[in-house]
Short mmCIF file of C-alpha atoms in Angstrom, two decimals:
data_model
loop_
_atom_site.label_atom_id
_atom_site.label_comp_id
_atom_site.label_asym_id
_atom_site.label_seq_id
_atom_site.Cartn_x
_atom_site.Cartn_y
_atom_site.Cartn_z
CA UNK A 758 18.99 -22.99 93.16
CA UNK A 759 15.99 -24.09 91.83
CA UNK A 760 16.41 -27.83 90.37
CA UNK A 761 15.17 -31.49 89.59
CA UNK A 762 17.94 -33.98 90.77
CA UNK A 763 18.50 -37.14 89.20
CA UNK A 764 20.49 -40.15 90.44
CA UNK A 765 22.71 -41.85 89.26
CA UNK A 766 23.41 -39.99 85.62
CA UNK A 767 24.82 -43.31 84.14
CA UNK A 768 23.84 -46.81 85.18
CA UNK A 769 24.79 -50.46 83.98
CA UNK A 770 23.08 -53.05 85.27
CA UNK A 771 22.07 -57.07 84.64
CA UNK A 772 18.95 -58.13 83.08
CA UNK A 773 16.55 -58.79 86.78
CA UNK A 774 18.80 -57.10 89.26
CA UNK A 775 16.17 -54.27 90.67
CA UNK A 776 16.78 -50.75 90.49
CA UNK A 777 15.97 -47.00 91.40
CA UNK A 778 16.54 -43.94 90.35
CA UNK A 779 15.91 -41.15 92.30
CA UNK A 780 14.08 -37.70 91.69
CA UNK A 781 13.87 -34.99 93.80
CA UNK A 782 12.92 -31.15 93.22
CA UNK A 783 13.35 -28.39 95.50
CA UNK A 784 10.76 -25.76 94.53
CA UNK A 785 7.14 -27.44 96.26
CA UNK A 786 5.84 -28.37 92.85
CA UNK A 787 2.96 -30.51 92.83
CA UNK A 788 2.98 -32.24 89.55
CA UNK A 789 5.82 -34.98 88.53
CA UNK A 790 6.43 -36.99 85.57
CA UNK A 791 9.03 -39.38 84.37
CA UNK A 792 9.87 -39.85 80.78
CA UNK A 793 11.90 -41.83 78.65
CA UNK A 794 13.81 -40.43 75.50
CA UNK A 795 14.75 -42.74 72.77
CA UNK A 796 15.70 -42.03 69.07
CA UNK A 797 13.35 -41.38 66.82
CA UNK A 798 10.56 -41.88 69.35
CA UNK A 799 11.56 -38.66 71.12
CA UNK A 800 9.95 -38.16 75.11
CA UNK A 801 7.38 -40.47 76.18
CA UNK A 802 5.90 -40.65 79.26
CA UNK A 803 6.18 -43.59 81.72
CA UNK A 804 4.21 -42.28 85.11
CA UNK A 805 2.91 -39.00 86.19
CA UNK A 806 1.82 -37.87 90.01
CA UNK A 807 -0.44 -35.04 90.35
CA UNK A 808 0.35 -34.90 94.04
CA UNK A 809 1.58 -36.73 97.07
CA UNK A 810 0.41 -40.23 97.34
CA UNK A 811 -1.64 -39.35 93.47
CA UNK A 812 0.44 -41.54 91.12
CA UNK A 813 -0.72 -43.10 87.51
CA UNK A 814 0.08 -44.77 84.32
CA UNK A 815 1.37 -42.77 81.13
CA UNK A 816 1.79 -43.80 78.23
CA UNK A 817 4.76 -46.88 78.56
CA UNK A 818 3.97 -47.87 81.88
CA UNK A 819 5.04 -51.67 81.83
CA UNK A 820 7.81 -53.16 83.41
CA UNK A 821 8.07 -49.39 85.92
CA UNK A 822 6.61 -48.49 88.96
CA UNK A 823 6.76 -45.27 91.25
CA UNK A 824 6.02 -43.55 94.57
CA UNK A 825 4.94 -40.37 95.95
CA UNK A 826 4.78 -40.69 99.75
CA UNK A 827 6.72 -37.04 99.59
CA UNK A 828 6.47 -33.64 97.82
CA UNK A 829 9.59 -33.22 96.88
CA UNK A 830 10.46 -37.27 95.75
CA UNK A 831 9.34 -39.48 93.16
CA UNK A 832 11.74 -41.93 92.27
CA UNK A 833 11.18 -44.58 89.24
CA UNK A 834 11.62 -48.34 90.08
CA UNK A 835 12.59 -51.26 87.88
CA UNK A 836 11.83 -54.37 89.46
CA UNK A 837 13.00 -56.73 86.70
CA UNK A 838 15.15 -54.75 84.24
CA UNK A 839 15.27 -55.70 80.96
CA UNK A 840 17.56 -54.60 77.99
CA UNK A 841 14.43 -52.84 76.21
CA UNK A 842 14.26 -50.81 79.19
CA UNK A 843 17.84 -49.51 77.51
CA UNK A 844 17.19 -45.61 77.46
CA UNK A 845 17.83 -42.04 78.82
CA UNK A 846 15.25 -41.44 81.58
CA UNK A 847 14.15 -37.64 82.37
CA UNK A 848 12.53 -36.78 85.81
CA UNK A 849 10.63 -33.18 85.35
CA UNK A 850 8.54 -31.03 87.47
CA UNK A 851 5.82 -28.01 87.65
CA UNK A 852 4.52 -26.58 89.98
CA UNK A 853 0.89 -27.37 88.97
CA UNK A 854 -0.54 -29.61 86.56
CA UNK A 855 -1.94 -28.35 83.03
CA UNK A 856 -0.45 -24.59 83.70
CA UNK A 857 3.35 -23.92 83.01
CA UNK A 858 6.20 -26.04 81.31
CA UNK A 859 8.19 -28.57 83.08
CA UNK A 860 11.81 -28.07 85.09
CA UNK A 861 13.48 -31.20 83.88
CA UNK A 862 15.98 -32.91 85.37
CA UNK A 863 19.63 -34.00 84.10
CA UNK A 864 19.09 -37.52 83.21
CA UNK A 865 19.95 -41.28 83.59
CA UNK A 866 21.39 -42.84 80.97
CA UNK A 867 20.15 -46.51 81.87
CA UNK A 868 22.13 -49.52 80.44
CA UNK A 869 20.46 -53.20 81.00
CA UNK A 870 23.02 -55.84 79.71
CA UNK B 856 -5.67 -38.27 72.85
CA UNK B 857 -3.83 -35.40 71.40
CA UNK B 858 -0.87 -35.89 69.17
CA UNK B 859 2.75 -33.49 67.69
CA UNK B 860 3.70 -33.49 64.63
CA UNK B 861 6.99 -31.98 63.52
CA UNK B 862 7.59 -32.31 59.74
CA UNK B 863 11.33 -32.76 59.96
CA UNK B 864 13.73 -34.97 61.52
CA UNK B 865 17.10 -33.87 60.71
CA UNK B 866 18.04 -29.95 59.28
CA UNK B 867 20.97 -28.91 58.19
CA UNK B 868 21.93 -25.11 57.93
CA UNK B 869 24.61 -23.18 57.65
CA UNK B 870 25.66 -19.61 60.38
CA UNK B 871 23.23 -16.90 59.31
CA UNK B 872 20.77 -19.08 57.83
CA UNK B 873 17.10 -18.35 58.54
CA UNK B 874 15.65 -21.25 60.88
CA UNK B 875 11.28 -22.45 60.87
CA UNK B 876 10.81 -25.75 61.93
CA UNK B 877 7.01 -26.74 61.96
CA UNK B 878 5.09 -28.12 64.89
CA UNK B 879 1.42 -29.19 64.55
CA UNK B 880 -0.89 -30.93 67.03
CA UNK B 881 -4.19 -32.49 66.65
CA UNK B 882 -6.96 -31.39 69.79
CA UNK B 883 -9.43 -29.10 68.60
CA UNK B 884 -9.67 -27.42 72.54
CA UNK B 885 -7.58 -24.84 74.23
CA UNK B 886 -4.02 -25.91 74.29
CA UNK B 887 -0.54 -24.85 75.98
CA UNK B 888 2.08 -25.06 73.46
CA UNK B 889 5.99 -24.91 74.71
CA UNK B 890 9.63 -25.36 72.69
CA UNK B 891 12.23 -27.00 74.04
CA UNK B 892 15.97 -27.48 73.58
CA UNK B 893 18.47 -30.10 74.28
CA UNK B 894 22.17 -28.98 73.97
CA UNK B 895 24.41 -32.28 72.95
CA UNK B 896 24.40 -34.41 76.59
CA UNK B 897 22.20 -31.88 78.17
CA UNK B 898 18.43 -32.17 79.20
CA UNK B 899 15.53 -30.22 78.35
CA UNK B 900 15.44 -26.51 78.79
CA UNK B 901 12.58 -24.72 77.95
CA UNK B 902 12.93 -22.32 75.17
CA UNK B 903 8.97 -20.41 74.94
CA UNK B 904 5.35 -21.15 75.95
CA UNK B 905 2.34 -19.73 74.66
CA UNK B 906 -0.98 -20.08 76.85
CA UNK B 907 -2.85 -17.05 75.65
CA UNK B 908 -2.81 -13.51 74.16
CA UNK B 909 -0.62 -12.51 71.31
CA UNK B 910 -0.04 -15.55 69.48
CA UNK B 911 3.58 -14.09 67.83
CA UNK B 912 6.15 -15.53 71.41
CA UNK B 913 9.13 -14.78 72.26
CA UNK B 914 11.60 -16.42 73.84
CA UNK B 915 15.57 -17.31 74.81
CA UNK B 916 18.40 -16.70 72.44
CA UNK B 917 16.15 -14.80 70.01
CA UNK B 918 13.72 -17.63 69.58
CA UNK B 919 10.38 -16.83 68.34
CA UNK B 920 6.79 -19.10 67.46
CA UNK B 921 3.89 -18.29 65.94
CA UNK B 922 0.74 -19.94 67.04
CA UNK B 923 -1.80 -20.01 64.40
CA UNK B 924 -5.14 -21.55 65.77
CA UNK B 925 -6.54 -22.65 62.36
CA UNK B 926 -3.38 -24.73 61.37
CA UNK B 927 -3.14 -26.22 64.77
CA UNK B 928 0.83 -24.91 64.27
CA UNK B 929 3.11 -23.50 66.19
CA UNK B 930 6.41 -23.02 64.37
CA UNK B 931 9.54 -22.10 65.90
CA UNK B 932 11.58 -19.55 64.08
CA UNK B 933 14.74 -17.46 64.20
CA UNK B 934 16.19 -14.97 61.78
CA UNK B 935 19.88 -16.00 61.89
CA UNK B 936 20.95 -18.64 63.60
CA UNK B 937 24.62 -19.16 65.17
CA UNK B 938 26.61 -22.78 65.77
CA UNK B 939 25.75 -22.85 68.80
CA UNK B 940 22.19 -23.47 68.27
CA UNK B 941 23.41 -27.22 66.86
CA UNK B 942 20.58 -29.13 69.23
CA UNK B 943 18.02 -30.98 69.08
CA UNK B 944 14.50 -29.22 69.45
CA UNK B 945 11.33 -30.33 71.10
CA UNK B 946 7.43 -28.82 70.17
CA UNK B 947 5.27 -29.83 73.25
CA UNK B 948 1.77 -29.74 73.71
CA UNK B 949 -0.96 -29.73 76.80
CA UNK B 950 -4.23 -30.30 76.14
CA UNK B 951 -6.22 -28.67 78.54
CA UNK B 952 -9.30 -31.04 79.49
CA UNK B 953 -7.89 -33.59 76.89
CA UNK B 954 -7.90 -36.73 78.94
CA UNK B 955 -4.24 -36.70 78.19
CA UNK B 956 -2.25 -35.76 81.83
CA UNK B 957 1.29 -33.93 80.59
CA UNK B 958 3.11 -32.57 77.72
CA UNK B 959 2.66 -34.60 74.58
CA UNK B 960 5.94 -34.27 72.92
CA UNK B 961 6.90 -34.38 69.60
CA UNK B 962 10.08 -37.11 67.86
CA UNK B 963 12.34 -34.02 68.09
CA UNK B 964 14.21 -32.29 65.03
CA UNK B 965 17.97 -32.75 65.22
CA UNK B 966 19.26 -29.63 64.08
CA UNK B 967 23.27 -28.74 63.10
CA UNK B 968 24.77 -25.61 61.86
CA UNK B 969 27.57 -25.82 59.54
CA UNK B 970 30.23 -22.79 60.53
#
């Protein structure tokens, strides 16, 4: 089946204790994005990659960083969590940049206490 | 950079009800213009795109949108809608050679139908 995985769905964690969460996609799409969905601010995005080892800023890049080194994974890393970081994440997919809608993923509901 | 607009937050219908809910962007170039839904807990599914061609789309669960190029809209509209459309709805917009690199997405309109 043709998917975006997310890991973990739910995380707590401690203001500074590093994190990851993990995307993965199974159909050889080129183009990845993370977002972050918050009320009343609806999807925003955080980092983009266009490509393997093609990764830049979006719109709320601070206090994230990612990696591309393959295809198929692009996982979102917190170095120093902190509670505004408090959010559902989405990890989403196409199979080329600027020409079809995204495959998102199921979400991480990210707690920083 | 472009920009969605969706003119309300929160709607409130009852089963049968007629449904528009009104999307605009702001980029005066050739755009791709998507709806999305998110069921209560879910993520995003995508519910129609329009890239070209007849601007009337139509998509899932008997989802339509109209794009209209000289309003920079695309509303989302269906003729009768059921509970089960209670979600939370999503215009999204890709500027094609706008600087901008992925969807824009609009705040989201939290709809709920009443039985």
């Amino acid at each position: 089946e043709a998917q975006v995985t997310q890991n973990p769905r739910y995380l707590i964690t401690v203001t500074g204790k590093k994190l990851t969460v993990t995307c993965s996609q199974n159909m050889n799409h080129e183009y990845m994005s993370w977002y972050r969905q918050d009320p009343g601010l609806g999807l925003r995005q955080i980092y983009y990659s266009m490509n393997v080892e093609v990764t830049d800023k979006g719109d709320v890049p601070e206090g994230y960083k990612v990696s591309r080194k393959e295809k198929r994974n692009f996982p979102l890393i917190l170095e120093s969590p902190s509670p505004n970081q408090t959010s559902l994440y989405f990890c989403a997919s196409s199979l080329i940049f600027g020409t079809d809608g995204y495959t998102f993923g199921s979400g991480t509901r990210l707690t920083v206490v | 950079a472009q920009s969605v607009s969706q003119h309300n937050h929160h709607v409130i219908l009852s089963e049968a009800a007629s449904l528009e809910l009104g999307c605009n962007y702001s980029y005066g170039g050739t755009v791709n213009l998507f709806w999305y839904v998110q069921y209560p807990g879910q993520h995003l599914q995508l519910l129609l795109k329009y890239f070209s061609g007849d601007p009337l789309v139509k998509g899932i669960k008997g989802f339509e949108a109209e794009f209209i190029k000289s309003k920079f809209s695309f509303n989302l509209r269906k003729p009768s809608v059921q509970w089960s459309d209670t979600a939370e709805y999503f215009c999204a917009v890709n500027a094609l050679g706008g600087g901008a690199d992925g969807l824009t997405f609009g705040k989201g309109t939290h709809l709920i139908i009443q039985p």
